[in-house]
Tab-separated table of C-alpha atoms and ligand atoms in Angstrom:
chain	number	residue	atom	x	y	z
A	3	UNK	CA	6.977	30.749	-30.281
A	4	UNK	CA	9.730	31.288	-32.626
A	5	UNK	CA	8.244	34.084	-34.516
A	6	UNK	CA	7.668	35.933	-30.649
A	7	UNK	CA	11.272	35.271	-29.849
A	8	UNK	CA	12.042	37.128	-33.009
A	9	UNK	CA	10.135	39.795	-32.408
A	10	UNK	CA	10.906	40.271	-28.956
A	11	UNK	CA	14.591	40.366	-30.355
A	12	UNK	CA	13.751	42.812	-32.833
A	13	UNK	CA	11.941	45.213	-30.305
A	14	UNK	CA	14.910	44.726	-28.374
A	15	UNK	CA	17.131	45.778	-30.953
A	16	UNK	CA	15.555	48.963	-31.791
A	17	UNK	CA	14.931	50.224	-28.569
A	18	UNK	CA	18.591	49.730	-27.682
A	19	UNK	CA	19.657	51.515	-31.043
A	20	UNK	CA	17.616	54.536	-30.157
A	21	UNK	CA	19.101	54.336	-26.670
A	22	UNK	CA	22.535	54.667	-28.067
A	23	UNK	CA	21.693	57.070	-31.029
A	24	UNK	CA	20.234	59.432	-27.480
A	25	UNK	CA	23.460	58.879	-25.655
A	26	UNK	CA	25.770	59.443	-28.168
A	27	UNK	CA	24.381	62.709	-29.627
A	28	UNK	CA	24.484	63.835	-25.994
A	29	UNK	CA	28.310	62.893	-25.925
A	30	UNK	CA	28.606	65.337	-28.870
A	31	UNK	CA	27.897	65.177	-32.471
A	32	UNK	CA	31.080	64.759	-33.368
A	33	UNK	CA	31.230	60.727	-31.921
A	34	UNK	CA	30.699	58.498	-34.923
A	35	UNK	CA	28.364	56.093	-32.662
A	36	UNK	CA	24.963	57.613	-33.089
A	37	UNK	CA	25.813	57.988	-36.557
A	38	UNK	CA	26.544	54.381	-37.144
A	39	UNK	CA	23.292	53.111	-34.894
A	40	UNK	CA	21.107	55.839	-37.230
A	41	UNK	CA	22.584	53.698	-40.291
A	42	UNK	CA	21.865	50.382	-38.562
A	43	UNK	CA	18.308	51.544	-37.360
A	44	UNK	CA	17.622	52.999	-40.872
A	45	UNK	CA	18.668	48.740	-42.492
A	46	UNK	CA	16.395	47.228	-39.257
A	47	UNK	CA	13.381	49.174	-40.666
A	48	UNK	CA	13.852	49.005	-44.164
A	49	UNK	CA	14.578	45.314	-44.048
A	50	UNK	CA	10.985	44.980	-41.490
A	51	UNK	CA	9.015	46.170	-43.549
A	52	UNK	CA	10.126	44.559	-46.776
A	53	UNK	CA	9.315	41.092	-44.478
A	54	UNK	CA	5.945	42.815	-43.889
A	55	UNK	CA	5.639	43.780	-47.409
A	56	UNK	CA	6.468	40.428	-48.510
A	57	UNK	CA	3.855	38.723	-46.108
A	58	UNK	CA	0.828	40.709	-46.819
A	59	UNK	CA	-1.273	40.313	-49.889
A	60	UNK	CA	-1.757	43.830	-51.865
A	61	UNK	CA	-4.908	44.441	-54.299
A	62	UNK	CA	-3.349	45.321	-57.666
A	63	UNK	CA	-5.583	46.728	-60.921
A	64	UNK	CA	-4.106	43.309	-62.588
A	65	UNK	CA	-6.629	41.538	-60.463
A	66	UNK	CA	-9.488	43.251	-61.471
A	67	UNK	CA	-12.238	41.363	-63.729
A	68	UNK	CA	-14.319	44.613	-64.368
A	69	UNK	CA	-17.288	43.670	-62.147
A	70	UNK	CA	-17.420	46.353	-59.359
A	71	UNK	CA	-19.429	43.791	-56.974
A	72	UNK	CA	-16.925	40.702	-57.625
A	73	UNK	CA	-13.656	43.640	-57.659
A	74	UNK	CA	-15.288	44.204	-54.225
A	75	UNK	CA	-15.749	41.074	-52.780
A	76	UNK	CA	-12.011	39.932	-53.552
A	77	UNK	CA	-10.556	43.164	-52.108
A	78	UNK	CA	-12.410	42.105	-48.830
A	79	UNK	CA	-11.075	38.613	-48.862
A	80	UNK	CA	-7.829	40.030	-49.547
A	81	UNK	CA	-8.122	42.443	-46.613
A	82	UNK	CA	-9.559	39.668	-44.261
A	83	UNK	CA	-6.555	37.445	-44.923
A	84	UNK	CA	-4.238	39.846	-43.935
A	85	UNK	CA	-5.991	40.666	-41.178
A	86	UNK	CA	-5.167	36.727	-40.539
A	87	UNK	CA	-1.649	37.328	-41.402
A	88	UNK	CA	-1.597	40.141	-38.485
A	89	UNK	CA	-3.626	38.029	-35.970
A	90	UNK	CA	-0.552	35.529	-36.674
A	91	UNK	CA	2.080	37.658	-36.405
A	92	UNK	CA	1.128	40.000	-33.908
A	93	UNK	CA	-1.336	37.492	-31.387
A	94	UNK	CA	-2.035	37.953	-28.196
A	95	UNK	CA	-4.477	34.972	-27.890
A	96	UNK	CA	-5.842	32.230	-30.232
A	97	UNK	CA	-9.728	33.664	-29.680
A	98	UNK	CA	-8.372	36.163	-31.902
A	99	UNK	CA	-6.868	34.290	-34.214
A	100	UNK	CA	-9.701	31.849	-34.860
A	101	UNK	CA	-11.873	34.562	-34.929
A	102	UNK	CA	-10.236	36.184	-37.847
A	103	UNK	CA	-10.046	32.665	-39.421
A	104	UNK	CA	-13.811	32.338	-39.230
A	105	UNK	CA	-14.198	35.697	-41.195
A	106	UNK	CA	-12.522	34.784	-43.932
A	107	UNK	CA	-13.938	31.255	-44.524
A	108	UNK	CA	-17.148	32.693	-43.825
A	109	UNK	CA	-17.000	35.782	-46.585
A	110	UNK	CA	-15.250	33.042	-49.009
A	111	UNK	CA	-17.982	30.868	-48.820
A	112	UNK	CA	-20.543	34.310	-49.250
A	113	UNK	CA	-18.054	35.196	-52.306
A	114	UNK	CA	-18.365	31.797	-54.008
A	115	UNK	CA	-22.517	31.435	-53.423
A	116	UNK	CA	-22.632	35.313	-54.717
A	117	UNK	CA	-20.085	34.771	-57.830
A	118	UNK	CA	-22.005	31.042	-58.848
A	119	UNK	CA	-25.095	32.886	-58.491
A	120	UNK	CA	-24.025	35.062	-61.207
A	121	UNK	CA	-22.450	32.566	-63.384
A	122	UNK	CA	-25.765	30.330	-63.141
A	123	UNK	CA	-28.713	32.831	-63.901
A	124	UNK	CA	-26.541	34.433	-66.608
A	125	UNK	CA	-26.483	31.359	-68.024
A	126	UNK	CA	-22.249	30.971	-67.881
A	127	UNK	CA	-21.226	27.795	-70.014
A	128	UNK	CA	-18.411	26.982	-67.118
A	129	UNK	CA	-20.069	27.858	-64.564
A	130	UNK	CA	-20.053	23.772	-63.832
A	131	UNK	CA	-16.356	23.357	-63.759
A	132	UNK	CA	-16.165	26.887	-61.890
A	133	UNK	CA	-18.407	25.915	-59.290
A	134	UNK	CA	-16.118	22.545	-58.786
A	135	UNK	CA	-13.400	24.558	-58.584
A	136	UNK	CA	-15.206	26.876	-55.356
A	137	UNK	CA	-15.990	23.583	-53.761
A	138	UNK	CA	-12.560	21.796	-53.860
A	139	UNK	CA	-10.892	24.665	-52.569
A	140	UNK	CA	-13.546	24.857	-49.054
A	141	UNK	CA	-12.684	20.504	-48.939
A	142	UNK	CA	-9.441	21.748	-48.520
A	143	UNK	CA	-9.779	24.530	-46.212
A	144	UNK	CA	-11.764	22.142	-43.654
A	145	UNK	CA	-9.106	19.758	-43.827
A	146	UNK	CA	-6.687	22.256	-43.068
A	147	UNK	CA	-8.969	23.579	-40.696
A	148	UNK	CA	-9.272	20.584	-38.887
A	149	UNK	CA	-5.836	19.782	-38.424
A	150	UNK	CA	-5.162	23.365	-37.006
A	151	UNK	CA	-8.205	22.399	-34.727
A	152	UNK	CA	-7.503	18.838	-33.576
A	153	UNK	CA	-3.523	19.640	-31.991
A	154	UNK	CA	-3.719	21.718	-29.124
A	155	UNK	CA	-0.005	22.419	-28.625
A	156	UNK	CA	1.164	25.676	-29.574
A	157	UNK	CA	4.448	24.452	-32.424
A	158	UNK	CA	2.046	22.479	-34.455
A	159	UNK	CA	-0.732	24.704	-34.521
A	160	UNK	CA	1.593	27.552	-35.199
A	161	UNK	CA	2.365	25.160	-38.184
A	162	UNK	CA	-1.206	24.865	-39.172
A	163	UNK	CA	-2.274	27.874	-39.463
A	164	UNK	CA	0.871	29.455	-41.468
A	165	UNK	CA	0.311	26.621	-43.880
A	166	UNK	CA	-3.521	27.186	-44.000
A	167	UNK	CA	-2.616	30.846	-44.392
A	168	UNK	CA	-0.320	30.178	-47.253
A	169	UNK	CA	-2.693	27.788	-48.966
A	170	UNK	CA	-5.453	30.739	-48.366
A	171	UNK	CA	-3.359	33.707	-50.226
A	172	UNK	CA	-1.941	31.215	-52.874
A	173	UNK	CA	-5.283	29.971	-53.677
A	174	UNK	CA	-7.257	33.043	-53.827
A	175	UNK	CA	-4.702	34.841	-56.062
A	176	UNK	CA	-4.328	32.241	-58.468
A	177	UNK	CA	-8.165	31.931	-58.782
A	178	UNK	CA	-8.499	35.756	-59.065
A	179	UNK	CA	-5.968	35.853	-61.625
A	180	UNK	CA	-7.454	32.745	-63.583
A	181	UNK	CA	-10.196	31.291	-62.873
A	182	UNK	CA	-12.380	34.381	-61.973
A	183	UNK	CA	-10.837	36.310	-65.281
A	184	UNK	CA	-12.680	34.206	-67.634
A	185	UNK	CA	-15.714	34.795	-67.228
A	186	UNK	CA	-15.285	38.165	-66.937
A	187	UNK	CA	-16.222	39.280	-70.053
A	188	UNK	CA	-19.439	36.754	-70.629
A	189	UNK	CA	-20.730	38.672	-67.493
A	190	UNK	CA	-20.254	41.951	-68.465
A	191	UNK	CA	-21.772	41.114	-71.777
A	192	UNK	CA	-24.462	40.551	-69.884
A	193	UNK	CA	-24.569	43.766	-68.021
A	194	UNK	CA	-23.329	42.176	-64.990
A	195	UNK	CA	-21.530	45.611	-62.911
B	216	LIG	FE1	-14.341	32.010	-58.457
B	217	LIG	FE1	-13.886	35.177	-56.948
């Protein structure tokens, strides 16, 4: 609710600079107003889409662990959850939003089967304490899940998701990052591509 009152604001906000950035050119180009909403338009944008920037996750080479498949497969959970992060800030209904939920728990838990699958028939000495690590994380994401499911008004589900959305995107780049570099090189010593 907040977040649409904000953006309704914002929306409101450019389309009036544009308005008077059109009016005042036609006044002449020598009134300073156009010039001044131009300026102010230019900081509304740039400061947007640092916001967006900010929100949204971004594949970075850093994140690789030299395994085309597995390089693959994170790039796609990275792209699902920000297609979360749009369904969230952009939704028109919450059919959307659980839908794009669903497709990123669901390719998570593909991911994790896929990546222990690996780990186990290439005989990976963590693969144990890996595997607990997969399965700790989806306990958590059906708790959060649940809570987002169980309250039906719209302030404390708004709450729900953002914080199962910022559990999702911590989690996953931490693990990338840690976790998932380890065994990296075991697997590719093992011809894993
Ligand atoms: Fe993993
Ligand atoms: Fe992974």
């Amino acid at each position: 609710m907040v977040r649409n009152l904000i953006m309704l604001g914002m929306a409101i906000l450019v389309v009036s600079l544009i308005a008077l950035i059109i009016i005042g050119f036609l006044s002449g180009i020598s009134n300073p107003l156009p010039w001044i909403s131009m300026a102010i338009l230019a900081i509304v944008i740039l400061t947007h889409n640092r916001i967006v920037k900010y929100r949204y996750l971004e594949w970075k080479e850093s994140y690789s662990v030299g395994i085309e498949s597995i390089d693959n497969d994170h790039k796609k959970l990275i792209q699902l959850i920000n297609n979360l992060q749009t369904a969230i800030d952009y939704k028109t209904n919450n059919e959307f939003e659980k839908k794009t939920l669903a497709e990123v728990i669901d390719y998570t838990k593909y991911h994790f089967s896929r990546e222990e699958d690996l780990m186990e028939n290439n005989g990976y000495s963590d693969f144990v304490a890996h595997k607990a690590q997969h399965e700790k994380m989806i306990a958590k994401v059906t708790e959060l899940v649940q809570a987002y499911e169980k309250d039906e008004s719209e302030g404390i589900k708004a709450g729900a998701i953002e914080s199962l959305l910022m559990y999702l995107k911590s989690w996953l780049i931490n693990h990338i990052n840690g976790t998932d570099q380890e065994y990296s090189e075991y697997l590719i010593s093992k011809g894993v591509k």
